[in-house]
Short mmCIF file of N, CA and C and ligand atoms in Angstrom, two decimals:
data_model
loop_
_atom_site.label_atom_id
_atom_site.label_comp_id
_atom_site.label_asym_id
_atom_site.label_seq_id
_atom_site.Cartn_x
_atom_site.Cartn_y
_atom_site.Cartn_z
N UNK C 2 79.17 85.87 99.17
CA UNK C 2 79.07 86.95 100.14
C UNK C 2 80.23 87.92 99.93
N UNK C 3 79.92 89.18 99.96
CA UNK C 3 80.94 90.20 99.81
C UNK C 3 81.22 90.81 101.17
N UNK C 4 82.50 90.92 101.50
CA UNK C 4 82.88 91.53 102.77
C UNK C 4 82.69 93.03 102.68
N UNK C 5 82.04 93.60 103.66
CA UNK C 5 81.87 95.05 103.71
C UNK C 5 82.71 95.59 104.84
N UNK C 6 83.75 96.29 104.47
CA UNK C 6 84.65 96.87 105.45
C UNK C 6 84.42 98.37 105.45
N UNK C 7 84.14 98.93 106.59
CA UNK C 7 84.01 100.38 106.69
C UNK C 7 85.15 100.87 107.57
N UNK C 8 86.09 101.56 106.94
CA UNK C 8 87.24 102.09 107.67
C UNK C 8 86.90 103.49 108.17
N UNK C 9 87.21 103.75 109.41
CA UNK C 9 86.97 105.06 110.02
C UNK C 9 88.28 105.61 110.56
N UNK C 10 88.51 106.90 110.36
CA UNK C 10 89.73 107.54 110.85
C UNK C 10 89.57 108.00 112.29
N UNK C 11 90.70 108.13 112.95
CA UNK C 11 90.76 108.81 114.24
C UNK C 11 92.00 109.71 114.20
N UNK C 12 92.32 110.35 115.30
CA UNK C 12 93.44 111.29 115.30
C UNK C 12 94.75 110.60 114.90
N UNK C 13 94.94 109.36 115.35
CA UNK C 13 96.20 108.66 115.08
C UNK C 13 96.29 108.18 113.63
N UNK C 14 95.14 107.95 112.99
CA UNK C 14 95.17 107.40 111.63
C UNK C 14 94.88 108.44 110.56
N UNK C 15 94.61 109.68 110.92
CA UNK C 15 94.19 110.69 109.95
C UNK C 15 95.22 110.89 108.83
N UNK C 16 96.50 111.00 109.18
CA UNK C 16 97.53 111.22 108.16
C UNK C 16 97.62 110.03 107.22
N UNK C 17 97.45 108.82 107.78
CA UNK C 17 97.51 107.60 106.97
C UNK C 17 96.37 107.58 105.96
N UNK C 18 95.16 107.91 106.44
CA UNK C 18 94.01 107.94 105.52
C UNK C 18 94.14 109.08 104.51
N UNK C 19 94.69 110.21 104.93
CA UNK C 19 94.93 111.30 103.96
C UNK C 19 95.87 110.83 102.86
N UNK C 20 96.90 110.05 103.22
CA UNK C 20 97.81 109.48 102.22
C UNK C 20 97.07 108.59 101.24
N UNK C 21 96.24 107.71 101.77
CA UNK C 21 95.48 106.80 100.89
C UNK C 21 94.56 107.59 99.97
N UNK C 22 93.96 108.65 100.49
CA UNK C 22 93.09 109.50 99.66
C UNK C 22 93.88 110.08 98.49
N UNK C 23 95.16 110.37 98.72
CA UNK C 23 96.03 110.93 97.67
C UNK C 23 96.70 109.84 96.84
N UNK C 24 96.38 108.56 97.11
CA UNK C 24 96.94 107.47 96.33
C UNK C 24 98.25 106.93 96.87
N UNK C 25 98.56 107.22 98.14
CA UNK C 25 99.83 106.80 98.73
C UNK C 25 99.59 105.88 99.93
N UNK C 26 100.37 104.81 100.01
CA UNK C 26 100.38 103.98 101.22
C UNK C 26 101.57 104.45 102.06
N UNK C 27 101.26 105.00 103.22
CA UNK C 27 102.29 105.56 104.10
C UNK C 27 102.64 104.57 105.21
N UNK C 28 103.90 104.57 105.61
CA UNK C 28 104.38 103.82 106.76
C UNK C 28 105.18 104.79 107.62
N UNK C 29 105.71 104.32 108.73
CA UNK C 29 106.50 105.16 109.62
C UNK C 29 107.99 104.88 109.38
N UNK C 30 108.78 105.95 109.28
CA UNK C 30 110.22 105.82 109.11
C UNK C 30 110.90 106.47 110.31
N UNK C 31 111.88 105.77 110.86
CA UNK C 31 112.59 106.23 112.04
C UNK C 31 113.64 107.27 111.65
N UNK C 32 113.58 108.44 112.29
CA UNK C 32 114.59 109.47 112.03
C UNK C 32 115.94 109.08 112.60
N UNK C 33 115.94 108.28 113.67
CA UNK C 33 117.20 107.95 114.34
C UNK C 33 118.01 106.91 113.56
N UNK C 34 117.36 105.89 112.99
CA UNK C 34 118.12 104.81 112.35
C UNK C 34 117.67 104.49 110.93
N UNK C 35 116.58 105.10 110.46
CA UNK C 35 116.14 104.88 109.09
C UNK C 35 115.27 103.65 108.89
N UNK C 36 115.02 102.90 109.95
CA UNK C 36 114.19 101.69 109.85
C UNK C 36 112.75 102.06 109.50
N UNK C 37 112.11 101.23 108.67
CA UNK C 37 110.70 101.42 108.34
C UNK C 37 109.84 100.56 109.27
N UNK C 38 108.77 101.13 109.74
CA UNK C 38 107.87 100.46 110.68
C UNK C 38 106.44 100.49 110.16
N UNK C 39 105.61 99.63 110.77
CA UNK C 39 104.19 99.59 110.41
C UNK C 39 103.55 100.98 110.62
N UNK C 40 102.44 101.22 109.91
CA UNK C 40 101.78 102.53 110.06
C UNK C 40 101.33 102.82 111.49
N UNK C 41 101.04 101.79 112.27
CA UNK C 41 100.53 102.02 113.63
C UNK C 41 101.65 102.00 114.68
N UNK C 42 102.90 101.94 114.25
CA UNK C 42 104.01 101.91 115.22
C UNK C 42 104.09 103.24 115.96
N UNK C 43 104.32 103.17 117.26
CA UNK C 43 104.52 104.38 118.07
C UNK C 43 106.00 104.56 118.41
N UNK C 44 106.77 103.48 118.28
CA UNK C 44 108.21 103.55 118.49
C UNK C 44 108.87 102.63 117.46
N UNK C 45 110.12 102.94 117.13
CA UNK C 45 110.86 102.15 116.14
C UNK C 45 111.06 100.72 116.66
N UNK C 46 110.77 99.75 115.81
CA UNK C 46 110.93 98.36 116.22
C UNK C 46 112.39 97.93 116.18
N UNK C 47 113.28 98.77 115.62
CA UNK C 47 114.71 98.43 115.60
C UNK C 47 115.46 99.08 116.76
N UNK C 48 115.19 100.37 117.03
CA UNK C 48 116.00 101.09 118.03
C UNK C 48 115.16 101.71 119.15
N UNK C 49 113.85 101.55 119.08
CA UNK C 49 112.92 102.04 120.10
C UNK C 49 112.78 103.56 120.15
N UNK C 50 113.40 104.29 119.19
CA UNK C 50 113.21 105.73 119.12
C UNK C 50 111.74 106.04 118.85
N UNK C 51 111.27 107.14 119.41
CA UNK C 51 109.89 107.57 119.14
C UNK C 51 109.86 108.66 118.08
N UNK C 52 111.00 108.93 117.44
CA UNK C 52 111.07 109.95 116.39
C UNK C 52 110.74 109.31 115.04
N UNK C 53 109.46 109.08 114.82
CA UNK C 53 108.99 108.48 113.58
C UNK C 53 108.28 109.53 112.76
N UNK C 54 108.45 109.44 111.44
CA UNK C 54 107.68 110.32 110.57
C UNK C 54 107.09 109.50 109.43
N UNK C 55 106.07 110.06 108.78
CA UNK C 55 105.42 109.36 107.68
C UNK C 55 106.34 109.29 106.47
N UNK C 56 106.33 108.16 105.79
CA UNK C 56 107.12 107.97 104.58
C UNK C 56 106.28 107.22 103.55
N UNK C 57 106.45 107.59 102.30
CA UNK C 57 105.72 106.91 101.22
C UNK C 57 106.33 105.54 100.96
N UNK C 58 105.51 104.58 100.58
CA UNK C 58 106.00 103.28 100.14
C UNK C 58 106.02 103.26 98.61
N UNK C 59 106.71 102.25 98.06
CA UNK C 59 106.73 102.08 96.60
C UNK C 59 105.44 101.45 96.10
N UNK C 60 104.68 100.85 97.02
CA UNK C 60 103.42 100.21 96.61
C UNK C 60 103.61 98.80 96.09
N UNK C 61 104.73 98.17 96.43
CA UNK C 61 104.93 96.79 96.04
C UNK C 61 105.16 95.95 97.30
N UNK C 62 104.83 94.67 97.19
CA UNK C 62 104.92 93.77 98.33
C UNK C 62 105.05 92.34 97.82
N UNK C 63 105.31 91.43 98.77
CA UNK C 63 105.30 89.99 98.47
C UNK C 63 104.42 89.30 99.50
N UNK C 64 103.80 88.22 99.06
CA UNK C 64 102.95 87.43 99.95
C UNK C 64 103.82 86.71 100.97
N UNK C 65 103.46 86.85 102.25
CA UNK C 65 104.05 86.03 103.30
C UNK C 65 103.19 84.79 103.50
N UNK C 66 101.88 85.01 103.59
CA UNK C 66 100.90 83.92 103.71
C UNK C 66 99.56 84.46 103.24
N UNK C 67 98.73 83.59 102.71
CA UNK C 67 97.42 84.02 102.23
C UNK C 67 96.41 82.91 102.45
N UNK C 68 95.17 83.31 102.69
CA UNK C 68 94.08 82.35 102.84
C UNK C 68 92.96 82.78 101.91
N UNK C 69 92.26 81.77 101.38
CA UNK C 69 91.15 82.00 100.47
C UNK C 69 89.89 81.45 101.11
N UNK C 70 88.84 82.28 101.16
CA UNK C 70 87.55 81.85 101.68
C UNK C 70 86.58 81.77 100.51
N UNK C 71 86.05 80.57 100.20
CA UNK C 71 85.13 80.45 99.06
C UNK C 71 83.89 81.31 99.25
N UNK C 72 83.44 81.91 98.15
CA UNK C 72 82.23 82.72 98.17
C UNK C 72 81.21 82.19 97.19
N UNK C 73 80.28 83.03 96.79
CA UNK C 73 79.22 82.62 95.86
C UNK C 73 79.75 82.52 94.44
N UNK C 74 79.17 81.62 93.67
CA UNK C 74 79.42 81.52 92.23
C UNK C 74 80.91 81.45 91.88
N UNK C 75 81.65 80.66 92.65
CA UNK C 75 83.05 80.44 92.32
C UNK C 75 83.97 81.57 92.71
N UNK C 76 83.44 82.59 93.38
CA UNK C 76 84.31 83.68 93.81
C UNK C 76 85.02 83.29 95.10
N UNK C 77 86.01 84.04 95.44
CA UNK C 77 86.74 83.79 96.68
C UNK C 77 87.20 85.12 97.25
N UNK C 78 87.23 85.18 98.56
CA UNK C 78 87.80 86.33 99.25
C UNK C 78 89.17 85.92 99.75
N UNK C 79 90.18 86.67 99.37
CA UNK C 79 91.55 86.32 99.73
C UNK C 79 92.12 87.40 100.64
N UNK C 80 92.58 86.97 101.79
CA UNK C 80 93.26 87.85 102.73
C UNK C 80 94.71 87.40 102.82
N UNK C 81 95.62 88.35 102.87
CA UNK C 81 97.04 87.98 102.91
C UNK C 81 97.78 88.79 103.97
N UNK C 82 98.81 88.16 104.47
CA UNK C 82 99.85 88.86 105.23
C UNK C 82 100.92 89.15 104.19
N UNK C 83 101.23 90.44 104.00
CA UNK C 83 102.19 90.82 102.96
C UNK C 83 103.38 91.53 103.59
N UNK C 84 104.51 91.39 102.92
CA UNK C 84 105.71 92.13 103.32
C UNK C 84 105.92 93.25 102.31
N UNK C 85 105.80 94.49 102.77
CA UNK C 85 106.04 95.62 101.87
C UNK C 85 107.51 95.62 101.44
N UNK C 86 107.79 96.22 100.28
CA UNK C 86 109.17 96.29 99.79
C UNK C 86 110.08 96.96 100.82
N UNK C 87 109.52 97.86 101.62
CA UNK C 87 110.30 98.58 102.64
C UNK C 87 110.52 97.73 103.90
N UNK C 88 109.82 96.60 104.01
CA UNK C 88 110.06 95.70 105.13
C UNK C 88 108.88 95.41 106.04
N UNK C 89 108.06 96.43 106.42
CA UNK C 89 106.96 96.12 107.33
C UNK C 89 105.96 95.12 106.73
N UNK C 90 105.33 94.37 107.63
CA UNK C 90 104.28 93.43 107.23
C UNK C 90 102.94 94.05 107.55
N UNK C 91 101.94 93.71 106.75
CA UNK C 91 100.57 94.16 107.03
C UNK C 91 99.58 93.16 106.44
N UNK C 92 98.38 93.18 106.96
CA UNK C 92 97.29 92.37 106.41
C UNK C 92 96.55 93.20 105.37
N UNK C 93 96.15 92.56 104.27
CA UNK C 93 95.40 93.27 103.24
C UNK C 93 94.70 92.24 102.35
N UNK C 94 93.58 92.64 101.74
CA UNK C 94 92.95 91.76 100.76
C UNK C 94 93.77 91.71 99.47
N UNK C 95 93.70 90.55 98.80
CA UNK C 95 94.29 90.40 97.47
C UNK C 95 93.13 90.26 96.49
N UNK C 96 93.08 91.13 95.51
CA UNK C 96 91.96 91.18 94.57
C UNK C 96 92.33 90.51 93.25
N UNK C 97 91.33 89.94 92.60
CA UNK C 97 91.50 89.44 91.25
C UNK C 97 92.19 88.10 91.12
N UNK C 98 92.48 87.44 92.23
CA UNK C 98 93.09 86.10 92.18
C UNK C 98 92.00 85.07 92.46
N UNK C 99 92.08 83.91 91.82
CA UNK C 99 91.06 82.89 92.01
C UNK C 99 91.37 81.97 93.19
N UNK C 100 92.62 82.00 93.64
CA UNK C 100 93.01 81.22 94.81
C UNK C 100 94.12 81.97 95.53
N UNK C 101 94.42 81.51 96.73
CA UNK C 101 95.44 82.18 97.54
C UNK C 101 96.80 82.10 96.85
N UNK C 102 97.42 83.23 96.57
CA UNK C 102 98.74 83.19 95.93
C UNK C 102 99.79 82.63 96.89
N UNK C 103 100.74 81.86 96.38
CA UNK C 103 101.75 81.25 97.26
C UNK C 103 102.70 82.29 97.84
N UNK C 104 103.35 81.93 98.96
CA UNK C 104 104.34 82.83 99.56
C UNK C 104 105.38 83.25 98.52
N UNK C 105 105.76 84.53 98.57
CA UNK C 105 106.75 85.05 97.64
C UNK C 105 106.16 85.71 96.41
N UNK C 106 104.86 85.51 96.17
CA UNK C 106 104.23 86.11 95.00
C UNK C 106 104.32 87.63 95.07
N UNK C 107 104.73 88.25 93.98
CA UNK C 107 104.82 89.71 93.91
C UNK C 107 103.42 90.32 93.83
N UNK C 108 103.25 91.43 94.54
CA UNK C 108 101.96 92.12 94.58
C UNK C 108 102.16 93.60 94.30
N UNK C 109 101.09 94.23 93.81
CA UNK C 109 101.10 95.67 93.56
C UNK C 109 99.92 96.29 94.30
N UNK C 110 100.17 97.43 94.91
CA UNK C 110 99.14 98.14 95.68
C UNK C 110 98.02 98.64 94.78
N UNK C 111 96.80 98.51 95.29
CA UNK C 111 95.66 99.22 94.73
C UNK C 111 94.90 99.79 95.92
N UNK C 112 94.30 100.91 95.75
CA UNK C 112 93.60 101.55 96.87
C UNK C 112 92.10 101.49 96.60
N UNK C 113 91.39 100.85 97.53
CA UNK C 113 89.94 100.73 97.40
C UNK C 113 89.29 101.98 97.96
N UNK C 114 88.31 102.46 97.23
CA UNK C 114 87.61 103.69 97.64
C UNK C 114 86.12 103.39 97.74
N UNK C 115 85.71 102.85 98.89
CA UNK C 115 84.30 102.48 99.04
C UNK C 115 83.40 103.72 99.13
N UNK C 116 82.11 103.50 98.91
CA UNK C 116 81.14 104.61 98.99
C UNK C 116 81.07 105.18 100.41
N UNK C 117 81.28 104.31 101.40
CA UNK C 117 81.21 104.75 102.79
C UNK C 117 82.54 104.47 103.47
N UNK C 118 82.93 105.34 104.35
CA UNK C 118 84.17 105.14 105.09
C UNK C 118 85.37 105.61 104.29
N UNK C 119 86.53 105.35 104.86
CA UNK C 119 87.80 105.81 104.29
C UNK C 119 88.33 104.80 103.26
N UNK C 120 89.23 105.26 102.37
CA UNK C 120 89.89 104.32 101.47
C UNK C 120 90.78 103.37 102.27
N UNK C 121 91.05 102.19 101.70
CA UNK C 121 91.97 101.27 102.38
C UNK C 121 92.78 100.49 101.35
N UNK C 122 93.96 100.02 101.75
CA UNK C 122 94.85 99.36 100.79
C UNK C 122 94.46 97.91 100.53
N UNK C 123 94.67 97.50 99.29
CA UNK C 123 94.55 96.11 98.88
C UNK C 123 95.69 95.87 97.89
N UNK C 124 95.84 94.63 97.46
CA UNK C 124 96.90 94.30 96.51
C UNK C 124 96.36 93.44 95.40
N UNK C 125 97.02 93.49 94.25
CA UNK C 125 96.71 92.61 93.13
C UNK C 125 97.99 91.91 92.69
N UNK C 126 97.81 90.77 92.03
CA UNK C 126 98.94 90.06 91.43
C UNK C 126 99.11 90.63 90.03
N UNK C 127 100.26 91.26 89.73
CA UNK C 127 100.42 91.86 88.39
C UNK C 127 100.37 90.79 87.30
N UNK C 128 99.84 91.19 86.14
CA UNK C 128 99.69 90.25 85.02
C UNK C 128 101.06 89.88 84.48
ZN1 ZN W 29 115.04 103.35 114.70
#
């Protein structure tokens, strides 16, 4: 079975999806203290400032935890909680791995561009 995810934008996520369309994974950076926050943060998780702006990520991450769900013909769907190089954690699929990668595994961003809906981030284990 293949998971079909249809991502839809709204006013709060438009800039984030525009970034993905341009090949960038954006997060929020605090103007007051420089802390990086999740894309959906409305206030800084370090200092509670609401002066957040969009910032590009390097597109690298490490696995915090991952689960593998067996699929058809030996395939597997892998979902992971990842820690971006900038610090925020997010959930994302891991592509091209046959089993759940262990915690600490280095990952590289890839952006999925489905036929329907908005692009969304996924990660791969570099060769
Ligand atoms: Zn802050």
